[in-house]
mmCIF file with all atom_site columns, C-alpha atoms in Angstrom:
data_model
loop_
_atom_site.group_PDB
_atom_site.id
_atom_site.type_symbol
_atom_site.label_atom_id
_atom_site.label_alt_id
_atom_site.label_comp_id
_atom_site.label_asym_id
_atom_site.label_entity_id
_atom_site.label_seq_id
_atom_site.pdbx_PDB_ins_code
_atom_site.Cartn_x
_atom_site.Cartn_y
_atom_site.Cartn_z
_atom_site.occupancy
_atom_site.B_iso_or_equiv
_atom_site.pdbx_formal_charge
_atom_site.auth_seq_id
_atom_site.auth_comp_id
_atom_site.auth_asym_id
_atom_site.auth_atom_id
_atom_site.pdbx_PDB_model_num
ATOM 1   C CA . MET A 1 1   ? 2.906   4.689  4.502   1.00 48.00 ? 239 MET A CA 1
ATOM 2   C CA . TYR A 1 2   ? 6.269   4.419  6.178   1.00 63.00 ? 240 TYR A CA 1
ATOM 3   C CA . ASN A 1 3   ? 8.615   7.106  7.422   1.00 82.00 ? 241 ASN A CA 1
ATOM 4   C CA . ILE A 1 4   ? 12.124  8.000  6.340   1.00 89.00 ? 242 ILE A CA 1
ATOM 5   C CA . ASP A 1 5   ? 14.651  5.527  7.720   1.00 89.00 ? 243 ASP A CA 1
ATOM 6   C CA . ARG A 1 6   ? 17.995  7.231  8.233   1.00 90.00 ? 244 ARG A CA 1
ATOM 7   C CA . ASN A 1 7   ? 19.664  3.850  8.899   1.00 88.00 ? 245 ASN A CA 1
ATOM 8   C CA . ASN A 1 8   ? 18.593  2.556  5.492   1.00 89.00 ? 246 ASN A CA 1
ATOM 9   C CA . SER A 1 9   ? 21.324  2.485  2.830   1.00 90.00 ? 247 SER A CA 1
ATOM 10  C CA . LYS A 1 10  ? 18.850  3.913  0.296   1.00 89.00 ? 248 LYS A CA 1
ATOM 11  C CA . PRO A 1 11  ? 19.341  7.677  -0.209  1.00 93.00 ? 249 PRO A CA 1
ATOM 12  C CA . LEU A 1 12  ? 16.840  9.900  1.588   1.00 94.00 ? 250 LEU A CA 1
ATOM 13  C CA . TYR A 1 13  ? 15.530  11.504 -1.603  1.00 94.00 ? 251 TYR A CA 1
ATOM 14  C CA . LEU A 1 14  ? 14.687  8.042  -3.016  1.00 93.00 ? 252 LEU A CA 1
ATOM 15  C CA . GLN A 1 15  ? 12.853  7.153  0.176   1.00 94.00 ? 253 GLN A CA 1
ATOM 16  C CA . LEU A 1 16  ? 10.854  10.382 -0.109  1.00 96.00 ? 254 LEU A CA 1
ATOM 17  C CA . GLU A 1 17  ? 10.095  9.615  -3.776  1.00 94.00 ? 255 GLU A CA 1
ATOM 18  C CA . GLU A 1 18  ? 8.710   6.239  -2.708  1.00 93.00 ? 256 GLU A CA 1
ATOM 19  C CA . LEU A 1 19  ? 6.593   7.877  -0.016  1.00 94.00 ? 257 LEU A CA 1
ATOM 20  C CA . ILE A 1 20  ? 5.095   10.300 -2.524  1.00 95.00 ? 258 ILE A CA 1
ATOM 21  C CA . ARG A 1 21  ? 4.495   7.538  -5.106  1.00 92.00 ? 259 ARG A CA 1
ATOM 22  C CA . GLU A 1 22  ? 2.833   5.363  -2.482  1.00 92.00 ? 260 GLU A CA 1
ATOM 23  C CA . SER A 1 23  ? 0.637   8.270  -1.390  1.00 93.00 ? 261 SER A CA 1
ATOM 24  C CA . ILE A 1 24  ? -0.479  8.764  -4.994  1.00 92.00 ? 262 ILE A CA 1
ATOM 25  C CA . GLU A 1 25  ? -1.149  5.034  -5.493  1.00 90.00 ? 263 GLU A CA 1
ATOM 26  C CA . LYS A 1 26  ? -3.198  4.876  -2.283  1.00 91.00 ? 264 LYS A CA 1
ATOM 27  C CA . GLY A 1 27  ? -5.212  7.926  -3.303  1.00 91.00 ? 265 GLY A CA 1
ATOM 28  C CA . ILE A 1 28  ? -3.927  10.185 -0.546  1.00 93.00 ? 266 ILE A CA 1
ATOM 29  C CA . TYR A 1 29  ? -2.818  12.613 -3.284  1.00 93.00 ? 267 TYR A CA 1
ATOM 30  C CA . LYS A 1 30  ? -5.260  12.581 -6.192  1.00 93.00 ? 268 LYS A CA 1
ATOM 31  C CA . ARG A 1 31  ? -4.855  13.601 -9.832  1.00 92.00 ? 269 ARG A CA 1
ATOM 32  C CA . ASP A 1 32  ? -4.374  17.371 -10.242 1.00 92.00 ? 270 ASP A CA 1
ATOM 33  C CA . GLU A 1 33  ? -4.253  17.775 -6.454  1.00 94.00 ? 271 GLU A CA 1
ATOM 34  C CA . LYS A 1 34  ? -1.499  19.830 -4.859  1.00 96.00 ? 272 LYS A CA 1
ATOM 35  C CA . ILE A 1 35  ? 1.011   17.896 -2.770  1.00 96.00 ? 273 ILE A CA 1
ATOM 36  C CA . PRO A 1 36  ? 2.540   19.455 0.363   1.00 95.00 ? 274 PRO A CA 1
ATOM 37  C CA . SER A 1 37  ? 5.038   22.242 -0.281  1.00 95.00 ? 275 SER A CA 1
ATOM 38  C CA . GLU A 1 38  ? 8.786   21.690 -0.006  1.00 94.00 ? 276 GLU A CA 1
ATOM 39  C CA . SER A 1 39  ? 8.740   23.379 3.398   1.00 95.00 ? 277 SER A CA 1
ATOM 40  C CA . GLU A 1 40  ? 5.928   21.137 4.633   1.00 96.00 ? 278 GLU A CA 1
ATOM 41  C CA . LEU A 1 41  ? 7.739   17.999 3.422   1.00 95.00 ? 279 LEU A CA 1
ATOM 42  C CA . MET A 1 42  ? 10.965  19.239 5.020   1.00 95.00 ? 280 MET A CA 1
ATOM 43  C CA . ASN A 1 43  ? 9.252   19.688 8.392   1.00 95.00 ? 281 ASN A CA 1
ATOM 44  C CA . LYS A 1 44  ? 7.194   16.503 8.212   1.00 93.00 ? 282 LYS A CA 1
ATOM 45  C CA . TYR A 1 45  ? 10.154  14.221 7.421   1.00 93.00 ? 283 TYR A CA 1
ATOM 46  C CA . ASP A 1 46  ? 12.999  16.320 8.897   1.00 93.00 ? 284 ASP A CA 1
ATOM 47  C CA . LEU A 1 47  ? 14.812  16.604 5.568   1.00 95.00 ? 285 LEU A CA 1
ATOM 48  C CA . SER A 1 48  ? 16.857  19.329 3.927   1.00 95.00 ? 286 SER A CA 1
ATOM 49  C CA . ARG A 1 49  ? 15.406  21.452 1.141   1.00 95.00 ? 287 ARG A CA 1
ATOM 50  C CA . ILE A 1 50  ? 17.832  19.978 -1.419  1.00 96.00 ? 288 ILE A CA 1
ATOM 51  C CA . THR A 1 51  ? 16.725  16.425 -0.524  1.00 96.00 ? 289 THR A CA 1
ATOM 52  C CA . VAL A 1 52  ? 13.055  17.320 -0.944  1.00 96.00 ? 290 VAL A CA 1
ATOM 53  C CA . ARG A 1 53  ? 13.773  19.236 -4.144  1.00 96.00 ? 291 ARG A CA 1
ATOM 54  C CA . ASN A 1 54  ? 15.736  16.298 -5.621  1.00 95.00 ? 292 ASN A CA 1
ATOM 55  C CA . ALA A 1 55  ? 12.865  13.904 -4.927  1.00 95.00 ? 293 ALA A CA 1
ATOM 56  C CA . CYS A 1 56  ? 10.276  16.248 -6.433  1.00 96.00 ? 294 CYS A CA 1
ATOM 57  C CA . ASN A 1 57  ? 12.449  17.099 -9.459  1.00 95.00 ? 295 ASN A CA 1
ATOM 58  C CA . HIS A 1 58  ? 12.876  13.425 -10.253 1.00 94.00 ? 296 HIS A CA 1
ATOM 59  C CA . LEU A 1 59  ? 9.123   12.809 -10.025 1.00 95.00 ? 297 LEU A CA 1
ATOM 60  C CA . VAL A 1 60  ? 8.492   15.838 -12.257 1.00 95.00 ? 298 VAL A CA 1
ATOM 61  C CA . LYS A 1 61  ? 10.959  14.487 -14.854 1.00 92.00 ? 299 LYS A CA 1
ATOM 62  C CA . GLU A 1 62  ? 9.131   11.147 -14.785 1.00 90.00 ? 300 GLU A CA 1
ATOM 63  C CA . GLY A 1 63  ? 5.812   12.914 -15.362 1.00 90.00 ? 301 GLY A CA 1
ATOM 64  C CA . ILE A 1 64  ? 4.316   11.815 -12.040 1.00 93.00 ? 302 ILE A CA 1
ATOM 65  C CA . LEU A 1 65  ? 4.194   15.400 -10.744 1.00 95.00 ? 303 LEU A CA 1
ATOM 66  C CA . TYR A 1 66  ? 4.026   18.778 -12.460 1.00 95.00 ? 304 TYR A CA 1
ATOM 67  C CA . ARG A 1 67  ? 4.717   22.287 -11.230 1.00 95.00 ? 305 ARG A CA 1
ATOM 68  C CA . VAL A 1 68  ? 2.741   25.476 -11.660 1.00 94.00 ? 306 VAL A CA 1
ATOM 69  C CA . ALA A 1 69  ? 4.777   28.604 -11.004 1.00 92.00 ? 307 ALA A CA 1
ATOM 70  C CA . GLY A 1 70  ? 3.550   30.411 -7.907  1.00 91.00 ? 308 GLY A CA 1
ATOM 71  C CA . LYS A 1 71  ? 0.993   27.677 -7.142  1.00 93.00 ? 309 LYS A CA 1
ATOM 72  C CA . GLY A 1 72  ? 2.886   24.528 -6.190  1.00 94.00 ? 310 GLY A CA 1
ATOM 73  C CA . THR A 1 73  ? 3.486   20.945 -7.251  1.00 95.00 ? 311 THR A CA 1
ATOM 74  C CA . PHE A 1 74  ? 0.592   18.776 -8.387  1.00 96.00 ? 312 PHE A CA 1
ATOM 75  C CA . VAL A 1 75  ? -0.090  15.119 -9.230  1.00 95.00 ? 313 VAL A CA 1
ATOM 76  C CA . SER A 1 76  ? -0.121  14.470 -12.984 1.00 92.00 ? 314 SER A CA 1
ATOM 77  C CA . SER A 1 77  ? -2.768  12.561 -14.866 1.00 86.00 ? 315 SER A CA 1
ATOM 78  C CA . PRO A 1 78  ? -1.742  9.029  -15.832 1.00 75.00 ? 316 PRO A CA 1
ATOM 79  C CA . LYS A 1 79  ? -0.035  8.932  -19.202 1.00 69.00 ? 317 LYS A CA 1
ATOM 80  C CA . ILE A 1 80  ? -0.949  6.542  -22.004 1.00 62.00 ? 318 ILE A CA 1
ATOM 81  C CA . MET A 1 81  ? 2.149   4.527  -22.834 1.00 60.00 ? 319 MET A CA 1
ATOM 82  C CA . THR A 1 82  ? 2.479   2.962  -26.280 1.00 55.00 ? 320 THR A CA 1
ATOM 83  C CA . SER A 1 83  ? 4.724   0.403  -27.906 1.00 53.00 ? 321 SER A CA 1
ATOM 84  C CA . SER A 1 84  ? 6.371   0.699  -31.277 1.00 57.00 ? 322 SER A CA 1
ATOM 85  C CA . LEU A 1 85  ? 3.782   1.102  -34.001 1.00 53.00 ? 323 LEU A CA 1
ATOM 86  C CA . ALA A 1 86  ? 5.892   -1.159 -36.211 1.00 60.00 ? 324 ALA A CA 1
ATOM 87  C CA . TYR A 1 87  ? 4.490   -4.137 -34.302 1.00 69.00 ? 325 TYR A CA 1
ATOM 88  C CA . MET A 1 88  ? 0.884   -3.084 -33.724 1.00 73.00 ? 326 MET A CA 1
ATOM 89  C CA . GLY A 1 89  ? -1.467  -0.217 -34.390 1.00 77.00 ? 327 GLY A CA 1
ATOM 90  C CA . PHE A 1 90  ? -2.407  2.487  -31.929 1.00 76.00 ? 328 PHE A CA 1
ATOM 91  C CA . ARG A 1 91  ? -5.934  1.091  -31.545 1.00 81.00 ? 329 ARG A CA 1
ATOM 92  C CA . GLU A 1 92  ? -4.605  -2.389 -30.740 1.00 81.00 ? 330 GLU A CA 1
ATOM 93  C CA . GLN A 1 93  ? -2.225  -0.939 -28.178 1.00 77.00 ? 331 GLN A CA 1
ATOM 94  C CA . LEU A 1 94  ? -5.049  0.913  -26.425 1.00 79.00 ? 332 LEU A CA 1
ATOM 95  C CA . GLU A 1 95  ? -7.254  -2.179 -26.409 1.00 79.00 ? 333 GLU A CA 1
ATOM 96  C CA . ARG A 1 96  ? -4.457  -4.263 -24.874 1.00 76.00 ? 334 ARG A CA 1
ATOM 97  C CA . MET A 1 97  ? -4.179  -1.655 -22.132 1.00 76.00 ? 335 MET A CA 1
ATOM 98  C CA . GLY A 1 98  ? -7.894  -2.046 -21.390 1.00 78.00 ? 336 GLY A CA 1
ATOM 99  C CA . TYR A 1 99  ? -9.254  1.030  -23.176 1.00 82.00 ? 337 TYR A CA 1
ATOM 100 C CA . GLU A 1 100 ? -12.444 0.698  -25.179 1.00 85.00 ? 338 GLU A CA 1
ATOM 101 C CA . THR A 1 101 ? -12.071 2.051  -28.701 1.00 85.00 ? 339 THR A CA 1
ATOM 102 C CA . THR A 1 102 ? -14.524 2.913  -31.455 1.00 86.00 ? 340 THR A CA 1
ATOM 103 C CA . THR A 1 103 ? -14.190 3.990  -35.053 1.00 83.00 ? 341 THR A CA 1
ATOM 104 C CA . LYS A 1 104 ? -16.415 6.555  -36.714 1.00 86.00 ? 342 LYS A CA 1
ATOM 105 C CA . LEU A 1 105 ? -16.383 7.296  -40.446 1.00 83.00 ? 343 LEU A CA 1
ATOM 106 C CA . ILE A 1 106 ? -16.496 11.060 -40.827 1.00 86.00 ? 344 ILE A CA 1
ATOM 107 C CA . ARG A 1 107 ? -16.266 11.429 -44.603 1.00 86.00 ? 345 ARG A CA 1
ATOM 108 C CA . LYS A 1 108 ? -16.158 9.093  -47.565 1.00 83.00 ? 346 LYS A CA 1
ATOM 109 C CA . LYS A 1 109 ? -14.395 10.409 -50.621 1.00 83.00 ? 347 LYS A CA 1
ATOM 110 C CA . TYR A 1 110 ? -13.492 8.806  -53.920 1.00 81.00 ? 348 TYR A CA 1
ATOM 111 C CA . ASN A 1 111 ? -10.746 10.084 -56.141 1.00 80.00 ? 349 ASN A CA 1
ATOM 112 C CA . LYS A 1 112 ? -10.970 9.449  -59.870 1.00 80.00 ? 350 LYS A CA 1
ATOM 113 C CA . ILE A 1 113 ? -7.795  7.903  -61.171 1.00 78.00 ? 351 ILE A CA 1
ATOM 114 C CA . TYR A 1 114 ? -6.730  8.877  -64.668 1.00 76.00 ? 352 TYR A CA 1
ATOM 115 C CA . SER A 1 115 ? -4.649  6.569  -66.775 1.00 73.00 ? 353 SER A CA 1
ATOM 116 C CA . PHE A 1 116 ? -2.543  7.933  -69.571 1.00 73.00 ? 354 PHE A CA 1
ATOM 117 C CA . ASN A 1 117 ? -0.871  5.817  -72.217 1.00 72.00 ? 355 ASN A CA 1
ATOM 118 C CA . LYS A 1 118 ? 2.727   6.757  -72.872 1.00 67.00 ? 356 LYS A CA 1
ATOM 119 C CA . PHE A 1 119 ? 2.683   5.291  -76.365 1.00 62.00 ? 357 PHE A CA 1
#
């Protein structure tokens, strides 16, 4: 993990976002685990509260983090992303993503169809 580079042309909040993402990818912050508070991130990286808040807000909007009022900010569970169902079914999408799927018949029901002559 790298530190914030103030000489980099990339905005500080984007650099912090990358640091947090990298920490999640490396397993430093695990799913449903609390990340450091805004104050802790401010002190650790010598950033303003608004910079830290912007980075965290963006990650929350992306679904990478979530907030619990009065508790803190936590790492979200990975989301299942799907493509348009017009091109493939949900099961096929999951299988292409590496998920194992099964089908179970719960109930078998036949409906009697009535035919009426109009003439």
